[in-house]
Each structure stands twice: as C-alpha cells, then as structure tokens.
Tab-separated table of C-alpha atoms (C1' of nucleotides) in Angstrom:
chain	number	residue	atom	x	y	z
F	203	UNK	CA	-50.037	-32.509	1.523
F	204	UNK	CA	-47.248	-32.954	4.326
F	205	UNK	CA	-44.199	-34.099	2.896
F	206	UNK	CA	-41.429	-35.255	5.528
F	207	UNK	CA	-38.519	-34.920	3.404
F	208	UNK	CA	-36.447	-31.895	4.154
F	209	UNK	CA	-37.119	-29.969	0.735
F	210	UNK	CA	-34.932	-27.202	-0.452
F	211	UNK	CA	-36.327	-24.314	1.614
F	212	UNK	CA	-38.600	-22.173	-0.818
F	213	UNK	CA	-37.518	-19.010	-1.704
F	214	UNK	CA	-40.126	-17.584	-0.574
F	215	UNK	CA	-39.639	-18.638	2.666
F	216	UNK	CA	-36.073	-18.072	2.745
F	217	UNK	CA	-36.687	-14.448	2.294
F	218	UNK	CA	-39.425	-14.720	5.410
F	219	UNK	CA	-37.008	-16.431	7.583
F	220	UNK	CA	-34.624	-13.381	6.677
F	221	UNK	CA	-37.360	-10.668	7.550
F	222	UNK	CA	-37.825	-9.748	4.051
F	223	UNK	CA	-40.617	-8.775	2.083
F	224	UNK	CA	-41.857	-11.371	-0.526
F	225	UNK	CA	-41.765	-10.094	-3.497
F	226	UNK	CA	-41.466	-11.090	-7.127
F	227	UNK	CA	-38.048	-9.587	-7.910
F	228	UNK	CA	-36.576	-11.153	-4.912
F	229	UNK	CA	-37.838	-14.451	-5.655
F	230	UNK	CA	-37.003	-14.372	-9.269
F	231	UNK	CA	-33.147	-13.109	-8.523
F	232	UNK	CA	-32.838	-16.043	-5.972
F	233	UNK	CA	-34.178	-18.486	-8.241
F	234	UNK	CA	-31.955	-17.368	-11.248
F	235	UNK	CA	-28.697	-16.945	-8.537
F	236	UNK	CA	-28.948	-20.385	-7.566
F	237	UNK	CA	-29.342	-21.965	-11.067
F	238	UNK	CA	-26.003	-20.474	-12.350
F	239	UNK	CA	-22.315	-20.740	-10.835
F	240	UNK	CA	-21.606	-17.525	-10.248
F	241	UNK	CA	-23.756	-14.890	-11.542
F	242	UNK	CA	-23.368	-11.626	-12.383
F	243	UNK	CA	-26.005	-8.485	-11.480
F	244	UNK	CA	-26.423	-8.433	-15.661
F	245	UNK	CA	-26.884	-12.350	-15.724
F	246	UNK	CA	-29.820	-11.738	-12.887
F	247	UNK	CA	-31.117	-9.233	-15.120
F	248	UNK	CA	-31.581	-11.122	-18.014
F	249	UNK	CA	-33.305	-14.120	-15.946
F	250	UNK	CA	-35.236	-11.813	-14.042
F	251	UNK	CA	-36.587	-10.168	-16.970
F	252	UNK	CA	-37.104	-13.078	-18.965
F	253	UNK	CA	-39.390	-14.430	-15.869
F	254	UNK	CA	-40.994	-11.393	-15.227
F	255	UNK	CA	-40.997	-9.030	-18.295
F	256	UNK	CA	-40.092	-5.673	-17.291
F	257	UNK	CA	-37.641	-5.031	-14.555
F	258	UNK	CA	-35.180	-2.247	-14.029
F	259	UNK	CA	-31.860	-2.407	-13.362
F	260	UNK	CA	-32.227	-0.462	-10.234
F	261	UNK	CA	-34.487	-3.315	-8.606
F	262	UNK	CA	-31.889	-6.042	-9.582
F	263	UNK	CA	-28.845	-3.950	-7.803
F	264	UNK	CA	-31.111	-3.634	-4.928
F	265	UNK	CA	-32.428	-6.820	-4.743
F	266	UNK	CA	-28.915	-8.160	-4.831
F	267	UNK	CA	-27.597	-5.459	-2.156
F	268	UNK	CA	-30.812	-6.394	-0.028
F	269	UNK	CA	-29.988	-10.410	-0.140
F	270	UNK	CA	-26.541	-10.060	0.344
F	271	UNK	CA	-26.814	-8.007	3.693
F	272	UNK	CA	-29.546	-10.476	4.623
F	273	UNK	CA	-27.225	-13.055	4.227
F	274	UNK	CA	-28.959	-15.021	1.916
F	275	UNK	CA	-26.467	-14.397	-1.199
F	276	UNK	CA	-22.757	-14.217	-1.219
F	277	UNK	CA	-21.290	-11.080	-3.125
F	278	UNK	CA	-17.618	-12.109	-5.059
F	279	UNK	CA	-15.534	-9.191	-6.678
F	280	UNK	CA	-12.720	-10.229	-8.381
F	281	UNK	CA	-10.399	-7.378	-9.325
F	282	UNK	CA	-11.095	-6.277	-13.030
F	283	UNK	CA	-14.601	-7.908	-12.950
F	284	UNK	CA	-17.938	-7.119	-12.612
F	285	UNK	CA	-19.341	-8.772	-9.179
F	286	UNK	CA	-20.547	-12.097	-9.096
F	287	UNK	CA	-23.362	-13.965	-6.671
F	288	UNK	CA	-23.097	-17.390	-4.971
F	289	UNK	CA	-26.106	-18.830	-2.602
F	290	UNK	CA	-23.240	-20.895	-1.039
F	291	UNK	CA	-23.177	-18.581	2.190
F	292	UNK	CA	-21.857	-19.274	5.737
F	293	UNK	CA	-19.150	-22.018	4.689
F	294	UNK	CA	-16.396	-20.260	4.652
F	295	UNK	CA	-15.160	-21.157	0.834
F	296	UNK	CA	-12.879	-19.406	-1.677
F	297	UNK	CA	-12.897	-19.344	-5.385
F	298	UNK	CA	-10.360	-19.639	-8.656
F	299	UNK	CA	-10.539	-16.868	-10.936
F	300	UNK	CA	-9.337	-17.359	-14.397
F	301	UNK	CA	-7.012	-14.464	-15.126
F	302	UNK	CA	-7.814	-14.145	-18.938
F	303	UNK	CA	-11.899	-15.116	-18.886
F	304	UNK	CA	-12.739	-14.601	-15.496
F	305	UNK	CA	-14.214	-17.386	-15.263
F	306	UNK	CA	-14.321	-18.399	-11.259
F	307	UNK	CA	-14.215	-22.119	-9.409
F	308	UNK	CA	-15.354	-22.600	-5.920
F	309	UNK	CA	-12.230	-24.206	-3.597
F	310	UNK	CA	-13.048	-25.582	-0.666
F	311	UNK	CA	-9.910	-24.483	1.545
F	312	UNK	CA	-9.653	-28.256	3.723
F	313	UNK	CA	-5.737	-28.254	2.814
F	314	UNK	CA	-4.883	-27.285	6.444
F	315	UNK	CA	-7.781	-26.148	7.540
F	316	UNK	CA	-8.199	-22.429	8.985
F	317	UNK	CA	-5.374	-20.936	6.930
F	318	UNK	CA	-3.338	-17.711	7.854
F	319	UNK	CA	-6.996	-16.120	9.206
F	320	UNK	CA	-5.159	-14.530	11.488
F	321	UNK	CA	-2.702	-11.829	10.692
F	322	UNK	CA	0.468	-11.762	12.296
F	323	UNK	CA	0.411	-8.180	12.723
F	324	UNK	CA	-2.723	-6.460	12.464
F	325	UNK	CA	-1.731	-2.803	12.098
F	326	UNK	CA	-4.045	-2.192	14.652
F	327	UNK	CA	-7.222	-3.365	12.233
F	328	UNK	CA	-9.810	-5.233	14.351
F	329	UNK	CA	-10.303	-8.166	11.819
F	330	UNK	CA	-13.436	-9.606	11.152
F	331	UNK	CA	-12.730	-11.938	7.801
F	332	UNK	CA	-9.656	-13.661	5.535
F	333	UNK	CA	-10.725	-13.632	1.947
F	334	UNK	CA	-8.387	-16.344	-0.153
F	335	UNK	CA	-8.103	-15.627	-4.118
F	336	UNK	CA	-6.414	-18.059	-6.834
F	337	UNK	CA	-5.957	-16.829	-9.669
F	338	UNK	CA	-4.481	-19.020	-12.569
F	339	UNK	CA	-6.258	-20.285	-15.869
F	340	UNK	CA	-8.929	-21.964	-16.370
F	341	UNK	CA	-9.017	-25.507	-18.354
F	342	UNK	CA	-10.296	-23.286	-21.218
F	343	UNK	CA	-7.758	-20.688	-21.532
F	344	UNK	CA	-4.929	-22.387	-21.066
U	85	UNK	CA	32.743	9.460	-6.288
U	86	UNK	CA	32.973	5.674	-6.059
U	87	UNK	CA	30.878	4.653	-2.653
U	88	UNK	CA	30.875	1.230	-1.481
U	89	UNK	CA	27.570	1.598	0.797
U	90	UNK	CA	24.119	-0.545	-1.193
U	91	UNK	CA	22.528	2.463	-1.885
U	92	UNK	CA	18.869	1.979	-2.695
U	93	UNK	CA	19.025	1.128	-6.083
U	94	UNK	CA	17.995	4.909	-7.960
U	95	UNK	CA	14.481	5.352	-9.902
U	96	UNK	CA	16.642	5.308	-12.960
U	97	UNK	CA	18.564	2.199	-12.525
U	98	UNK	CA	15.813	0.163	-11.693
U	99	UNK	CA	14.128	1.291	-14.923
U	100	UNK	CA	16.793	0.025	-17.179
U	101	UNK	CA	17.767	-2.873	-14.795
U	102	UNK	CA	14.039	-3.542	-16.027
U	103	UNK	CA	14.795	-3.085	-19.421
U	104	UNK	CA	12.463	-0.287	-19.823
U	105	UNK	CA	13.263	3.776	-21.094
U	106	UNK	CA	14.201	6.012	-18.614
U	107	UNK	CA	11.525	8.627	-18.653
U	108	UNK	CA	10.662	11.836	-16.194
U	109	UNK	CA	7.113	10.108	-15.996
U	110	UNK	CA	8.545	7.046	-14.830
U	111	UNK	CA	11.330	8.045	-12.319
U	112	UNK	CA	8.663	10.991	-10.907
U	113	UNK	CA	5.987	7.576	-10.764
U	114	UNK	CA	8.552	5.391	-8.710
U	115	UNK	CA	9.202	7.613	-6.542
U	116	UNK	CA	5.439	9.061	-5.626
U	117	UNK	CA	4.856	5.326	-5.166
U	118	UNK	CA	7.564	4.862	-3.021
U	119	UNK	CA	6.756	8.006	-0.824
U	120	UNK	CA	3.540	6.924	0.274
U	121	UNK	CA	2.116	3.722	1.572
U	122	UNK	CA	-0.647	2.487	-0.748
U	123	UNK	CA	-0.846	5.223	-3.450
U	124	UNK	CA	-3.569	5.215	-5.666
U	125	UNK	CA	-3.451	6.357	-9.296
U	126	UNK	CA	-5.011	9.668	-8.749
U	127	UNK	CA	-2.252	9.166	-5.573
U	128	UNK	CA	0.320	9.418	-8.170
U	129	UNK	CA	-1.196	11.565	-10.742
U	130	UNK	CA	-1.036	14.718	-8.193
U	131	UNK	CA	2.506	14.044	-7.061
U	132	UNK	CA	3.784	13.514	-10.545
U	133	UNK	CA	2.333	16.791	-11.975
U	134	UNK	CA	3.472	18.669	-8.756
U	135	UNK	CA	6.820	17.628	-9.605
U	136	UNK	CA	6.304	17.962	-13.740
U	137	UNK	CA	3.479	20.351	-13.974
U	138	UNK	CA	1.684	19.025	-16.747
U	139	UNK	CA	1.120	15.249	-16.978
U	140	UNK	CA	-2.098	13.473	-18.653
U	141	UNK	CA	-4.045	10.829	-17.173
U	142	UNK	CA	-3.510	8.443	-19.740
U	143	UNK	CA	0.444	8.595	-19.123
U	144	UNK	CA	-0.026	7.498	-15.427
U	145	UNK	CA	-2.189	5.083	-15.844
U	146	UNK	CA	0.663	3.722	-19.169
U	147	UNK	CA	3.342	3.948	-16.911
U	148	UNK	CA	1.403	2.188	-13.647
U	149	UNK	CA	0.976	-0.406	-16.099
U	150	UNK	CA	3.908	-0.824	-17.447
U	151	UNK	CA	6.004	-0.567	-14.194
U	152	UNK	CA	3.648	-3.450	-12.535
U	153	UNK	CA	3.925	-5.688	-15.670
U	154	UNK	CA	7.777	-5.122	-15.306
U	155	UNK	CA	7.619	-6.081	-11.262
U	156	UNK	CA	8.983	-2.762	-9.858
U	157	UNK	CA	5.032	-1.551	-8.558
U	158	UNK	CA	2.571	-4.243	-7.559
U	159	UNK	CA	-1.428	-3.499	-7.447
U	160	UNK	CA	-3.901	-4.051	-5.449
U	161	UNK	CA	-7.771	-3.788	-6.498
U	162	UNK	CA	-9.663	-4.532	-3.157
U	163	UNK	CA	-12.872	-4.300	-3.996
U	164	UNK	CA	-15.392	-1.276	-4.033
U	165	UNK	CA	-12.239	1.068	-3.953
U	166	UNK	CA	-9.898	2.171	-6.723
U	167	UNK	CA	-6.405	0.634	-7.637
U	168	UNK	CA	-3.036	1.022	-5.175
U	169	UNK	CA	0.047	0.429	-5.862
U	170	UNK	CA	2.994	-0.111	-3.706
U	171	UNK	CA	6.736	-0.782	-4.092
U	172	UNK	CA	7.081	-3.849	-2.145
U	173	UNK	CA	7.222	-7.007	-4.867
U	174	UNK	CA	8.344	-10.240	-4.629
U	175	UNK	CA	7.409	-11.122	-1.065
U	176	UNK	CA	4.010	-12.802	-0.856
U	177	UNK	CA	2.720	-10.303	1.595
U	178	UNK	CA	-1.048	-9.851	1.722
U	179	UNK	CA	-3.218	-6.595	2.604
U	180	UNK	CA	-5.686	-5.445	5.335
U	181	UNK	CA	-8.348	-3.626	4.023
U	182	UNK	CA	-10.752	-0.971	6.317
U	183	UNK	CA	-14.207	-1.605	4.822
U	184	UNK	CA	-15.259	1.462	6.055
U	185	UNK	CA	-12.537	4.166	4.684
U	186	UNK	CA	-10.923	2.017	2.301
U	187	UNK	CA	-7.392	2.239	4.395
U	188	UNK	CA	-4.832	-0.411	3.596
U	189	UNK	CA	-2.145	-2.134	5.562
U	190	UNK	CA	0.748	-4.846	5.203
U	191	UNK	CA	0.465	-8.155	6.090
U	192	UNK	CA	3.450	-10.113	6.566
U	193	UNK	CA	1.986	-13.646	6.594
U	194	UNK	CA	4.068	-15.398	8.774
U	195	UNK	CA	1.428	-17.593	10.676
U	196	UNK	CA	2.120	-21.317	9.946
U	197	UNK	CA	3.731	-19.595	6.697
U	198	UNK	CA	2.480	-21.004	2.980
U	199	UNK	CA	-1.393	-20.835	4.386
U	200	UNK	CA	-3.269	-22.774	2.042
U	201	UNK	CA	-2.076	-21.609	-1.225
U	202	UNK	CA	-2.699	-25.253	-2.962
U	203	UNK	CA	-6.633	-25.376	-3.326
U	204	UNK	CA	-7.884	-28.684	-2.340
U	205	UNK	CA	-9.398	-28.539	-5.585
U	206	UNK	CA	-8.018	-26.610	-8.265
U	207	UNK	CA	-11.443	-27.395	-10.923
U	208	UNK	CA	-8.819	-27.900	-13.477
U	209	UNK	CA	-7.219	-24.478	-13.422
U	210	UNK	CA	-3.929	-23.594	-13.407
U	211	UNK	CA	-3.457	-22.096	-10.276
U	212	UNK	CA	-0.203	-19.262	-10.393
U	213	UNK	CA	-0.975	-17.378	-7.439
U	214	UNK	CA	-3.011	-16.956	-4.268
U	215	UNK	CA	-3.633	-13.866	-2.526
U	216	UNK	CA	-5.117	-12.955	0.907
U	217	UNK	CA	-7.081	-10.252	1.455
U	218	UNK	CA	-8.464	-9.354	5.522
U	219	UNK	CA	-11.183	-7.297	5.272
U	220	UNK	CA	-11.974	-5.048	8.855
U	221	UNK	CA	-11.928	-2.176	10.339
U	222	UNK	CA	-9.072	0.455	10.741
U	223	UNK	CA	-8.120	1.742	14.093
U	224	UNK	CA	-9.392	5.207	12.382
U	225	UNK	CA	-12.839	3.791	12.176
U	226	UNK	CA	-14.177	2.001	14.926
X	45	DC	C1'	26.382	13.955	-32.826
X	46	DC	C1'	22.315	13.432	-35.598
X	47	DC	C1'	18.770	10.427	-37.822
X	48	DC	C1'	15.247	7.059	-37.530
X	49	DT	C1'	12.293	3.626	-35.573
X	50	DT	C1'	9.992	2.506	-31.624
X	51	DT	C1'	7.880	3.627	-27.524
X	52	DT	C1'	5.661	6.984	-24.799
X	53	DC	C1'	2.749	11.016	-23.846
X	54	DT	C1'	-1.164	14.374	-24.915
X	55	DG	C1'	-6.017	15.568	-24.896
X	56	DG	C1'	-10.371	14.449	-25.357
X	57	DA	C1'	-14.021	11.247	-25.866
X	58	DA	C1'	-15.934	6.692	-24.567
X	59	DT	C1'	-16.920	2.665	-21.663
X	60	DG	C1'	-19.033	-0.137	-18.197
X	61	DA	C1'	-20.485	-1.273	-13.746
X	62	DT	C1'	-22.843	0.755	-10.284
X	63	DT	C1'	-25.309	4.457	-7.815
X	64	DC	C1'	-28.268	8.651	-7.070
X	65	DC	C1'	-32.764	10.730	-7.338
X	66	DA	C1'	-37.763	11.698	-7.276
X	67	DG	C1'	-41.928	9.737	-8.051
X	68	DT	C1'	-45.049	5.578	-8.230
X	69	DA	C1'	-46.357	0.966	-6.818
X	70	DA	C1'	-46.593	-3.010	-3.860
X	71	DC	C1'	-46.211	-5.449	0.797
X	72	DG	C1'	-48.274	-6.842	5.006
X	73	DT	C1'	-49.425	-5.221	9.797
X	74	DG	C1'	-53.386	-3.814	12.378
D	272	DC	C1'	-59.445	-2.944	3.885
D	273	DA	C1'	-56.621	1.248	4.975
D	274	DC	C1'	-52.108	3.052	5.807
D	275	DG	C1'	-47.268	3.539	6.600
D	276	DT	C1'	-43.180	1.549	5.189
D	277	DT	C1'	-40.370	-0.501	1.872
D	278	DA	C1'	-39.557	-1.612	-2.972
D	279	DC	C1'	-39.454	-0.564	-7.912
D	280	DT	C1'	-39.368	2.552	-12.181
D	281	DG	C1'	-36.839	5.336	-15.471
D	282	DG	C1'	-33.483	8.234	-16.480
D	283	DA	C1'	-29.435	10.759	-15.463
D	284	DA	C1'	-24.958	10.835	-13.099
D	285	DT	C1'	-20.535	9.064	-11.176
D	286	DC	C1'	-15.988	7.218	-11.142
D	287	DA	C1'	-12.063	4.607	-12.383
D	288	DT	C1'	-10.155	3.222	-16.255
D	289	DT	C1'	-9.536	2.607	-21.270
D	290	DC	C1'	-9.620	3.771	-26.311
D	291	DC	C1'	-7.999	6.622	-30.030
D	292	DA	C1'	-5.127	9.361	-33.214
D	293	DG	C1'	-1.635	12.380	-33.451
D	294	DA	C1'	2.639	14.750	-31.406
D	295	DA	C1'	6.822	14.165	-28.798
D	296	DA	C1'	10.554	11.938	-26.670
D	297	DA	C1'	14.145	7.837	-26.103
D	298	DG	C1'	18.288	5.794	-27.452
D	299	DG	C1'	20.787	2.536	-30.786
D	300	DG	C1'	23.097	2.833	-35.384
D	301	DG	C1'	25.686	5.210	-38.618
DNA sequence: CCCCTTTTCTGGAATGATTCCAGTAACGTG
DNA sequence: CACGTTACTGGAATCATTCCAGAAAAGGGG
C-alpha cells in the first residue's frame, strides 16, 4: 500500500538513515524513548525488557550511547541525576529541572532568541555549544 | 594594629559572618578553594590533609556542603566529571567546560547581559535560577 | 574558666549510576 | 549462504558521594 501522508519515520528506518544496524534493542529503546518525557537508561530498561524479555543492562547503555552519537537521541544530565533521553534532537531547546524531584520540562528558549551563545571571553576554549538549565520547582513540589 | 586598608575578609571571619563554627577543617577548606581555580573535592581533600595531616572524607565533603549551602563556595556538577567548587558567588557567571579533559573556565556573561533567563514557558515551575553551561574544547586539547 | 548541648569529624561500609571485560550471538554485505 | 564486523550477555569493577554510629571539638551560659 502507498500511503502519501508523511508518517512518523519508522524506527527502523531511522536507525538505517543513521547507518545503524537494525536491531531489536535499538528499536525497542527508540520506541520506549519517544513514548516517555524524558527517560532514564533504567526507564528504557524496564520497557525494553518488558517488550523483549531478557535484556542486559549493558545493551541498554550501549544502545543509548550508540543513538545518541548517531544523533538520533538527545542525552540530558542534570547535576545530581541519573541521565535522561529526549528524541527532540537538532532544535536547539533547554529544559526545567525540578530541584527537589527532578522532574524536567522542555523550554523552548524564543524569549530573545540566540541567548548569550557566545561567550564574552572564551578563555581560549573553541566553543562548539551553550547548554541553558532552570532549575526551580515543579507544580508538584512546590 | 588597627589598618584601614579592605583586607580580604579572613577564612575565619567569613565563617562567623556566615553564622557558622570556626573550625581548622573549614578555614584549611576556604582557603584550598580559594588557591586554585575550580577545585574538586578530592582537590580539597589533598590540600586540607597536607595542611592538617589527617582529615576523613566524610568531613570534606560536610564542610563543602555546608560552606555552599551558606554561599561562601558555589558548585558546579558539569556532567560526566566530578563536583568543583569555586569561591566566586553571587555574580551570575557561567562555566566553560573542555569535553575532552574536563577543564573549566569563567564566563563572565556580559553579551546582551540577562540572556534568556525567563523560559518562554516555564510548564508551571517555579523557575529560581538559570545557569549556562558552554561545552568545547580547551586550548590544551585541540 | 569549666560544663553542657549542639555541631562536627572519624572510619568504615554502602549506594547507585555507569563502565570494563571476555565470550557468544546477530546483522547484512558479497 | 558464509564470513567479518558489530552488538549483546553476564558478572565484576569503578568512582563520586552518602549513610551510619560513635568520638571529639565548638562556644554560650553559669
């Protein structure tokens, strides 16, 4: 059947288009990555495992290391934290992180555009990317 | 000897000005912090016991604490590399981090000044601070 | 100046996220 | 369909930091 609409490229073929192998772990992290906000390498786990039985935790770090060099996952590490994963790649976003749960909020930073990406004194550094953090509470906690 | 010159406030009299005790863990802790640019706990832990001889873990990491709850220290947790803390508080200055050798340098973020520290959206938190992290390479590195 | 309550420090074990390692299994090019 | 490369398994190790219970200081009151 050819369909015209523009469906929500396959995982499958997202890893392809990426030059990575196909295989079940990688397809089952993406999946369980994009149905959550911001999950973490234990929440993958648990997803992973519940779709595919046994998995070790080795595969899921890798897996995770392998689609966030590939670009195809966005790694988040807020201090204190365990890491977090985001398929919301390439727009240059930031996030809230609730300072008691850790509970994190994407903000999209249109409030003057570009912000201070540019340091006004490098120290020499070549620079290659700003990374904005709020931290606060979240409706929740407070 | 009554001098009239702003000395720089002593390890001592910042401690009580901070209402905390005055203790040879403490006033050793200020000043490894202040003697180095980004010291990290273990930093701190082999300048204090050079100057005390025997110091435990546990009371550097207590005293870190409690000196960066008080304001004297501030931390830094870039990801993937340990905790630094550094004497300079109060000034929203943000932090270039090497991403190879985990160096660190000051930021003064004068560029169009307050970048975007209101998120567009704040998702209902309770935003209390924003913090800007530049992530690179040092001139060490490349 | 000494006592007493509170805070801090000691030493050792525990935690938790992540990584290292060596061997086995799966992918996909030819 | 065979083979070389890349991925996954399982278990142990690492590293920064924290937890715990008891011993030792700090400094205000008497």
């Amino acid at each position: 059947m050819t369909s015209t609409a523009p469906a929500p490229a396959a995982p499958e073929d997202l890893l392809r288009g990426a030059g990575l192998r196909v295989t079940a772990a990688r397809v089952a992290t993406l999946r369980a990555v994009g149905e959550r906000q911001h999950a973490t390498a234990d929440d993958v786990l648990g997803s992973v495992r519940a779709e595919l039985g046994t998995v070790s935790v080795q595969a899921v770090y890798d897996v995770l290391h392998a689609l966030t060099d590939a670009g195809l996952l966005r790694r988040i590490e807020p201090a204190g934290h365990p890491a977090r994963y985001e398929r919301r790649t390439g727009d240059n976003h930031h996030h809230v992180v609730c300072r008691s749960c850790g509970a994190i909020g994407d903000v999209d930073c249109t409030v003057g555009h570009a912000p201070c990406l540019t340091p006004s004194d490098d120290n020499g550094f070549v620079v290659e990317t700003a990374e904005v953090t709020y931290w606060g509470l979240c409706p929740h906690c407070r």
